[in-house]
CSV table of C-alpha atoms and ligand atoms in Angstrom, one decimal:
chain,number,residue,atom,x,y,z
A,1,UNK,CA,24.5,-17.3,12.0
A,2,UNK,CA,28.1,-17.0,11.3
A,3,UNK,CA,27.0,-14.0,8.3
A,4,UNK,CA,25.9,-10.7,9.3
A,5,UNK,CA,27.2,-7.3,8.3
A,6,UNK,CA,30.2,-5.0,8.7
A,7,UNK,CA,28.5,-3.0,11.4
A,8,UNK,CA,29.4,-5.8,13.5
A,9,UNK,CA,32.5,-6.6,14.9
A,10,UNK,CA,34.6,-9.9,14.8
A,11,UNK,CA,34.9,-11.4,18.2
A,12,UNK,CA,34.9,-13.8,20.5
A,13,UNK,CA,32.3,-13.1,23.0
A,14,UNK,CA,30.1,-14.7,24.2
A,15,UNK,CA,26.4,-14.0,22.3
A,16,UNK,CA,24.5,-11.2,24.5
A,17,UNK,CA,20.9,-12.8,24.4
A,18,UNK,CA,19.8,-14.9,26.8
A,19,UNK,CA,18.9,-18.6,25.3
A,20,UNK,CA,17.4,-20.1,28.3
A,21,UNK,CA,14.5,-18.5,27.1
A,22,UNK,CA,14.6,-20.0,23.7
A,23,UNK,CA,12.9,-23.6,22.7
A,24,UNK,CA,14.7,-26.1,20.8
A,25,UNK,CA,13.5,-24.2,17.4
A,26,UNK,CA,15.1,-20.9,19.2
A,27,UNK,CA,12.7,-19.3,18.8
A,28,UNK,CA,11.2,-17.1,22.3
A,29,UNK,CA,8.7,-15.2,23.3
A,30,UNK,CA,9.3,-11.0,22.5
A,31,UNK,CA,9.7,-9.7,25.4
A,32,UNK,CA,8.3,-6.4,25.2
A,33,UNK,CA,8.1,-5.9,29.0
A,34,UNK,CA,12.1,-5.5,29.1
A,35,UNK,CA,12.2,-2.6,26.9
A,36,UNK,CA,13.3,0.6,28.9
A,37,UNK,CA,12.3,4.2,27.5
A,38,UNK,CA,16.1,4.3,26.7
A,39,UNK,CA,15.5,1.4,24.5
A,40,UNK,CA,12.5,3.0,22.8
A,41,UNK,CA,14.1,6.4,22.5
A,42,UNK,CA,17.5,4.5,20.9
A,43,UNK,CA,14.9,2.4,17.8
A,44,UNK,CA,13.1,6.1,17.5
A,45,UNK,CA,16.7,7.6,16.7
A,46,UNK,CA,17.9,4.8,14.8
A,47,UNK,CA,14.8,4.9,12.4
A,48,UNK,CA,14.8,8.8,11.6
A,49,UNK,CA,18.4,8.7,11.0
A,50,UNK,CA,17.9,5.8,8.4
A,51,UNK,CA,14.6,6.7,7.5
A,52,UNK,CA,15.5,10.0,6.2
A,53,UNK,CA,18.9,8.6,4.4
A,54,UNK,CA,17.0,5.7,2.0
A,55,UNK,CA,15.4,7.8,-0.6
A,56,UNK,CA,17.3,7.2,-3.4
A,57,UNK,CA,19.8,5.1,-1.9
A,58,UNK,CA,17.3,1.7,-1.6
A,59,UNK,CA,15.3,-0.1,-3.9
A,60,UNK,CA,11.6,0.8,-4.4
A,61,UNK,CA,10.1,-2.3,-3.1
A,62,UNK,CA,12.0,-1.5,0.3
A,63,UNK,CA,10.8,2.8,0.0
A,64,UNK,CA,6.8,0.9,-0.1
A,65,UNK,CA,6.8,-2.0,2.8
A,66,UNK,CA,8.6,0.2,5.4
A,67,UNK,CA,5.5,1.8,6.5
A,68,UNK,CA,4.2,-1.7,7.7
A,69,UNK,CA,6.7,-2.2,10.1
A,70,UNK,CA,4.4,0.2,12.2
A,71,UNK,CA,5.2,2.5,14.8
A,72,UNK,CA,8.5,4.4,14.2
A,73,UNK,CA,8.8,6.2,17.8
A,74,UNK,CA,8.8,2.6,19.6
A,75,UNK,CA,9.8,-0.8,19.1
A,76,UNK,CA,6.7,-2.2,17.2
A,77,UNK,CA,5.0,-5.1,18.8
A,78,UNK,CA,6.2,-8.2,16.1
A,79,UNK,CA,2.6,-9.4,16.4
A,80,UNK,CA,1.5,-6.2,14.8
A,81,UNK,CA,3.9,-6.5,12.0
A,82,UNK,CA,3.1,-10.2,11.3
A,83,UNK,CA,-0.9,-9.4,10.9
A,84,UNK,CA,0.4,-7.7,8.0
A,85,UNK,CA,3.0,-9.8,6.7
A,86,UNK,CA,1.1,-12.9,6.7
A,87,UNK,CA,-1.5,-11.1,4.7
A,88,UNK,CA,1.3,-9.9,2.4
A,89,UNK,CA,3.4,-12.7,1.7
A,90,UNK,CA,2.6,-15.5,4.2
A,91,UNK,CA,5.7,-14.9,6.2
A,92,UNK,CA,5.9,-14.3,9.5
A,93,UNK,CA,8.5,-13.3,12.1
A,94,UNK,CA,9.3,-15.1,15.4
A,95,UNK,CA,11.6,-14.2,18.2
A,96,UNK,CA,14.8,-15.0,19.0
A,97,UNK,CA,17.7,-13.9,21.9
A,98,UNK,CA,20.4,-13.8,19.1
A,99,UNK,CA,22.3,-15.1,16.2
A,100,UNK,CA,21.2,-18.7,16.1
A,101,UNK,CA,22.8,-21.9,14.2
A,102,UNK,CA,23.1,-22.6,11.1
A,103,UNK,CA,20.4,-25.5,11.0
A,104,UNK,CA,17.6,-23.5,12.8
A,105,UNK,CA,17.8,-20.6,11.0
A,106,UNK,CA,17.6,-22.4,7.9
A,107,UNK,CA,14.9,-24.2,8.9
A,108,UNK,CA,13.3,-21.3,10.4
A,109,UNK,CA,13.3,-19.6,6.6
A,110,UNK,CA,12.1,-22.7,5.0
A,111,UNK,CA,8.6,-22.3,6.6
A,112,UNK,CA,8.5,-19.0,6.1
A,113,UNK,CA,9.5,-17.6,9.7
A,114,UNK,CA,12.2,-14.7,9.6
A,115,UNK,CA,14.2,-14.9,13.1
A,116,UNK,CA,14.4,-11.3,14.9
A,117,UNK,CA,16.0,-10.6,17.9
A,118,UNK,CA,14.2,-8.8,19.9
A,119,UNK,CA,16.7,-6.5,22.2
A,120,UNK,CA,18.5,-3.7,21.2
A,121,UNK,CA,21.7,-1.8,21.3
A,122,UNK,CA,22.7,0.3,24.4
A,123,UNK,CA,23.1,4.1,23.0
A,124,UNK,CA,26.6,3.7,23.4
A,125,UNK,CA,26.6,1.1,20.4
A,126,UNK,CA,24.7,3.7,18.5
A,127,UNK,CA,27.1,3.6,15.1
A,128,UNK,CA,28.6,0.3,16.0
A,129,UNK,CA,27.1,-3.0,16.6
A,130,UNK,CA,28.9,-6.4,17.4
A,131,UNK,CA,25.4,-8.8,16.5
A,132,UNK,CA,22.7,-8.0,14.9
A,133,UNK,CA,19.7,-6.5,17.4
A,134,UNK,CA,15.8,-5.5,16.6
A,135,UNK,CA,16.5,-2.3,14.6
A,136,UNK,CA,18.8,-4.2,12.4
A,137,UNK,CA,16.7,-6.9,11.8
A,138,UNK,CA,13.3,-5.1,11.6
A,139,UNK,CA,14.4,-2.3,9.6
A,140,UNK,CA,16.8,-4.3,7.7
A,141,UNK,CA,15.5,-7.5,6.8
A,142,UNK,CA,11.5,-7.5,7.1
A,143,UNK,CA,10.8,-4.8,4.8
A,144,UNK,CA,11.6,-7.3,2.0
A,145,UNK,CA,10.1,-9.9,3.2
A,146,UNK,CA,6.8,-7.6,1.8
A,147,UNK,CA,8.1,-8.3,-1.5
A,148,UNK,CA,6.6,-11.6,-3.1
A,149,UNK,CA,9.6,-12.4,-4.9
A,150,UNK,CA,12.2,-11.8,-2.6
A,151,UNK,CA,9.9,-13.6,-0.2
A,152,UNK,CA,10.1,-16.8,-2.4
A,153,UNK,CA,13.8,-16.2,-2.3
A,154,UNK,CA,14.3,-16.2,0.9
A,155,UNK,CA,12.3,-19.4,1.7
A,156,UNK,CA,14.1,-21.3,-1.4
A,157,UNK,CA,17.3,-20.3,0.6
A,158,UNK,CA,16.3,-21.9,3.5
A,159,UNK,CA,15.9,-24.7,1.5
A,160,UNK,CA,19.6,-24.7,0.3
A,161,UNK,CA,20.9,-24.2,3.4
A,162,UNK,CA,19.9,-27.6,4.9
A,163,UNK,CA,20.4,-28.9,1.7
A,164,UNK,CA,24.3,-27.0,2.3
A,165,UNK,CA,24.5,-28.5,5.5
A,166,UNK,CA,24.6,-32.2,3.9
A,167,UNK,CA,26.7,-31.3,1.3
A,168,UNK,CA,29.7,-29.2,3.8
A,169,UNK,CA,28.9,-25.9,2.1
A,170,UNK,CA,27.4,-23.7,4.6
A,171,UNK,CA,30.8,-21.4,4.0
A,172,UNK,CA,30.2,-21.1,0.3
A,173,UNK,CA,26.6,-20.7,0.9
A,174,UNK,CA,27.0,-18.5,3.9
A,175,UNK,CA,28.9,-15.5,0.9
A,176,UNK,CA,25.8,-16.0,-0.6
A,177,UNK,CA,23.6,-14.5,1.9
A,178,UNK,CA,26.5,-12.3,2.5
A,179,UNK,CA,26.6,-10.7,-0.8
A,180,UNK,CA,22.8,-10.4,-1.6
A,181,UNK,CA,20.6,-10.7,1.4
A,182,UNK,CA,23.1,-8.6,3.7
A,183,UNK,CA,24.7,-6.5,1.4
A,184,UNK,CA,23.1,-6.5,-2.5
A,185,UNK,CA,23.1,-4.3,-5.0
A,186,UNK,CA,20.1,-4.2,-7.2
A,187,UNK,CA,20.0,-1.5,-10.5
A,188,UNK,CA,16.7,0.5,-10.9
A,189,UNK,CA,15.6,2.0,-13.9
A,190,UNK,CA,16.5,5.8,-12.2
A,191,UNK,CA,19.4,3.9,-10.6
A,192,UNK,CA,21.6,1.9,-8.2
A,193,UNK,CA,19.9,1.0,-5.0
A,194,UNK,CA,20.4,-1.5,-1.8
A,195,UNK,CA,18.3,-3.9,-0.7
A,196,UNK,CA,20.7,-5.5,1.6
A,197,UNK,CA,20.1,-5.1,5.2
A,198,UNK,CA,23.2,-4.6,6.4
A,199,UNK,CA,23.5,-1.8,4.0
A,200,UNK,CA,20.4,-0.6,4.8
A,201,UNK,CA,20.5,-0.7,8.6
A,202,UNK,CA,24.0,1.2,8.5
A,203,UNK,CA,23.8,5.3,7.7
A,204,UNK,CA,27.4,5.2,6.8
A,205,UNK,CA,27.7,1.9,4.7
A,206,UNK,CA,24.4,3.2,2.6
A,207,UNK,CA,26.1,5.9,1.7
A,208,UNK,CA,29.2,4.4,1.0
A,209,UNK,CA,27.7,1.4,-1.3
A,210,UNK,CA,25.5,3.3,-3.2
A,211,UNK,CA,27.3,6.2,-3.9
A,212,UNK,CA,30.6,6.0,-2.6
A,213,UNK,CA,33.9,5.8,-5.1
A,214,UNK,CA,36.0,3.0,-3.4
A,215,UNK,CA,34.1,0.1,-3.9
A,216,UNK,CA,33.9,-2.5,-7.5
A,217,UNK,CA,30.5,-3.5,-8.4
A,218,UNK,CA,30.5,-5.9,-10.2
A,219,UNK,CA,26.9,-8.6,-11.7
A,220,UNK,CA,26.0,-10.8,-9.7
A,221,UNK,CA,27.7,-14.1,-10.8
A,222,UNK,CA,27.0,-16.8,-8.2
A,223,UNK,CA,30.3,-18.8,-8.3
A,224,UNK,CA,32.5,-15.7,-8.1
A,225,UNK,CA,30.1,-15.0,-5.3
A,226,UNK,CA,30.8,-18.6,-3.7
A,227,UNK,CA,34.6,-18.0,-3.8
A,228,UNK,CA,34.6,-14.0,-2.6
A,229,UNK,CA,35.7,-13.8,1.0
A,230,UNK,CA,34.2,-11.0,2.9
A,231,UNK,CA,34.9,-8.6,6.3
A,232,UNK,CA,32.8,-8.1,8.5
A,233,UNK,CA,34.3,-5.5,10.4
A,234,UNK,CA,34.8,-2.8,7.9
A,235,UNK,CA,32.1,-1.6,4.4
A,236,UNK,CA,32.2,-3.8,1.9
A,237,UNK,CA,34.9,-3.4,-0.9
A,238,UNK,CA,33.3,-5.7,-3.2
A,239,UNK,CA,29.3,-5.4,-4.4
A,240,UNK,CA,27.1,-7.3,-6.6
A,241,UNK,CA,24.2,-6.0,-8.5
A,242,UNK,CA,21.4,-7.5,-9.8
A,243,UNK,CA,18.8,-6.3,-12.3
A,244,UNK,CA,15.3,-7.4,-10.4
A,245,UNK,CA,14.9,-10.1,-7.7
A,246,UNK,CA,13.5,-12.5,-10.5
A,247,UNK,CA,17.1,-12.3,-11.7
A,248,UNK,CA,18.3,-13.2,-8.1
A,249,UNK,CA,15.9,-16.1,-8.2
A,250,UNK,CA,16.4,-17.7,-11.0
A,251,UNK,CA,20.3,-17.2,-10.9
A,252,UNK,CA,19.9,-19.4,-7.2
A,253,UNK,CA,17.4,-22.2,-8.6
A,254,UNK,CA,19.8,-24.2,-10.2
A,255,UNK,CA,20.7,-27.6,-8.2
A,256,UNK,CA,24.1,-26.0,-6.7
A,257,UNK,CA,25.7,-29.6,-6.4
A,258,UNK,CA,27.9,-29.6,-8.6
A,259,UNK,CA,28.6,-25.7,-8.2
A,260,UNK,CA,29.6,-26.2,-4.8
A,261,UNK,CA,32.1,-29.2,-6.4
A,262,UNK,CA,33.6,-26.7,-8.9
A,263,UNK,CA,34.0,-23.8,-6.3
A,264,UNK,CA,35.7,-26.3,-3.8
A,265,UNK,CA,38.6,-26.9,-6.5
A,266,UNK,CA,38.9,-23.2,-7.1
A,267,UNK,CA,41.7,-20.3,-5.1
A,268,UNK,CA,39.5,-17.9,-3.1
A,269,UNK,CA,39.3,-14.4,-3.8
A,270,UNK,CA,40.1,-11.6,-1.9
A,271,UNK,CA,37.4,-9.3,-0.5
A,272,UNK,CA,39.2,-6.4,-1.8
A,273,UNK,CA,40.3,-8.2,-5.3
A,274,UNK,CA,40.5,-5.9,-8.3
A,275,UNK,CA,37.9,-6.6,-11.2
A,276,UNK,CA,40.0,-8.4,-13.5
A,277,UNK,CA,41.5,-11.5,-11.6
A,278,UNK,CA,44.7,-13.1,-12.8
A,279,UNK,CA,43.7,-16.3,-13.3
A,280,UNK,CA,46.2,-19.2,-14.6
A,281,UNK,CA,46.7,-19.7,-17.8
A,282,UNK,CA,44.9,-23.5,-18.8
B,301,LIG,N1,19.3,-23.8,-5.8
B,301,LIG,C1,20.1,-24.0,-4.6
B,301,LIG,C2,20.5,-25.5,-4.5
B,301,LIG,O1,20.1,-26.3,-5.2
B,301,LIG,C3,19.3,-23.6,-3.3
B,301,LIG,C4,19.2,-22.2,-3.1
B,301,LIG,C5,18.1,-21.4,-3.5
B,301,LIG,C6,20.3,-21.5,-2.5
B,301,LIG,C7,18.0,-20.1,-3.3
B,301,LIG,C8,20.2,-20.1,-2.3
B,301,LIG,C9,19.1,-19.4,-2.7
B,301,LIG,O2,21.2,-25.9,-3.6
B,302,FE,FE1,21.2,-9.5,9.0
């Protein structure tokens, strides 16, 4: 996917996974033979760091599923996990080498399968990642997927995103997920919380989003969303907040046809824009 979060450089490598192993869904086996105790040691330090950093800083439903991601001192087995899920929320998650295109991955989330990769980060990457691996994806992404609402969400999305694809909005669509799925906001009753994973799957950008003075956030408003550009190689300057993930549903059900038309004809706005836009006099 061309959207993932600010822990990840821009660049133009060549993806790390090996796709030979993939099918023509892109989806692979895990291969849990090629873990090294290096690789198991990095996920158990990854997961206490973050682990002891999300009280308070993300949303409750995240604080209640992360136990049934399993074992924390060793990549868990994704079968393990998905006896759980399935039970949970009928998702499941499948293996993949890597960031995969657009129309796989959407497809992938419209029946309900979340696309992990399955290798990790080499301990020199600790802080600093250029594509999303497991411990971004696990810890990140599947805790919500716990969550029957969010879950609901994130198949509808799935949805949209083919239904993007025919329309030549992926881009638009793409802030979207940028803004909410990667990096959202969501206000608790005791507080402001993340439930994005790229917020959550980064120590420093946690701290920085939730709590940090720098950065506007501002309600989530799906058209300024559409027209926000983002970076991907530095924290966010820009977050949106929602209420509860009902609100994030039911802001995203409309038919986005003819938003996609009105956010086509409008200027872009700047990932760093201040609040209050100047916008041209009509
Ligand atoms: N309602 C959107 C459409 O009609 C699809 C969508 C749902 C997109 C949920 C994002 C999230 O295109
Ligand atoms: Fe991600």
């Amino acid at each position: 996917m061309a959207v993932e979060p600010a822990v990840y450089g821009a660049s133009e490598r060549p993806p790390r996974g090996d796709y030979t192993r993939a099918g023509s869904d892109y989806t692979c086996e895990q291969d849990y033979a090629a873990y090294t105790e290096e690789d198991h040691d990095t996920y158990r330090r990854l997961y206490e760091r973050q682990a002891a950093l999300v009280p308070g800083r993300a949303c409750d439903e995240f604080i209640r599923a992360l136990p049934s991601l399993g074992a924390k001192e060793r990549i868990p087995h994704f079968d393990e996990i998905n006896a759980r899920l399935r039970k949970a929320t009928g998702w499941e998650i499948v293996t993949v080498p890597g960031l995969i295109p657009e129309v796989p991955f959407f497809t992938l989330l419209a029946n309900r399968r979340f696309p992990v990769t399955d290798w990790i980060r080499k301990p020199h990457e600790f802080d600093y990642i250029v594509e999303p691996d497991v411990f971004h994806d696990l810890f990140g992404h599947v805790p919500l997927l716990f969550d029957p609402v969010f879950a609901d969400h994130m198949q509808e999305y799935g949805k949209g995103g083919l239904k993007a694809h025919g329309l030549q909005a992926c881009e638009l669509l793409s802030r979207l997920y940028w803004y909410t799925i990667e990096f959202g906001l969501i206000a608790q009753d005791d507080g402001l919380r993340a439930y994005g994973a790229g917020i959550l799957s980064s120590p420093g950008e946690l701290l920085h989003a939730v709590e940090g003075p720098a950065p506007q956030r501002l309600p989530l408003d799906i058209e300024r969303v559409m027209r926000t550009r983002y970076k991907i190689d530095s924290y966010q300057q820009t977050y949106f907040v929602i209420e509860s993930f009902q609100e994030l549903f039911d802001k995203t059900a409309p038919d986005f046809t003819p938003v996609y038309e009105r956010v086509k004809a409008l200027p872009e706005i700047a990932a760093e824009a201040p609040t209050v836009e100047a916008e041209p006099a009509t």
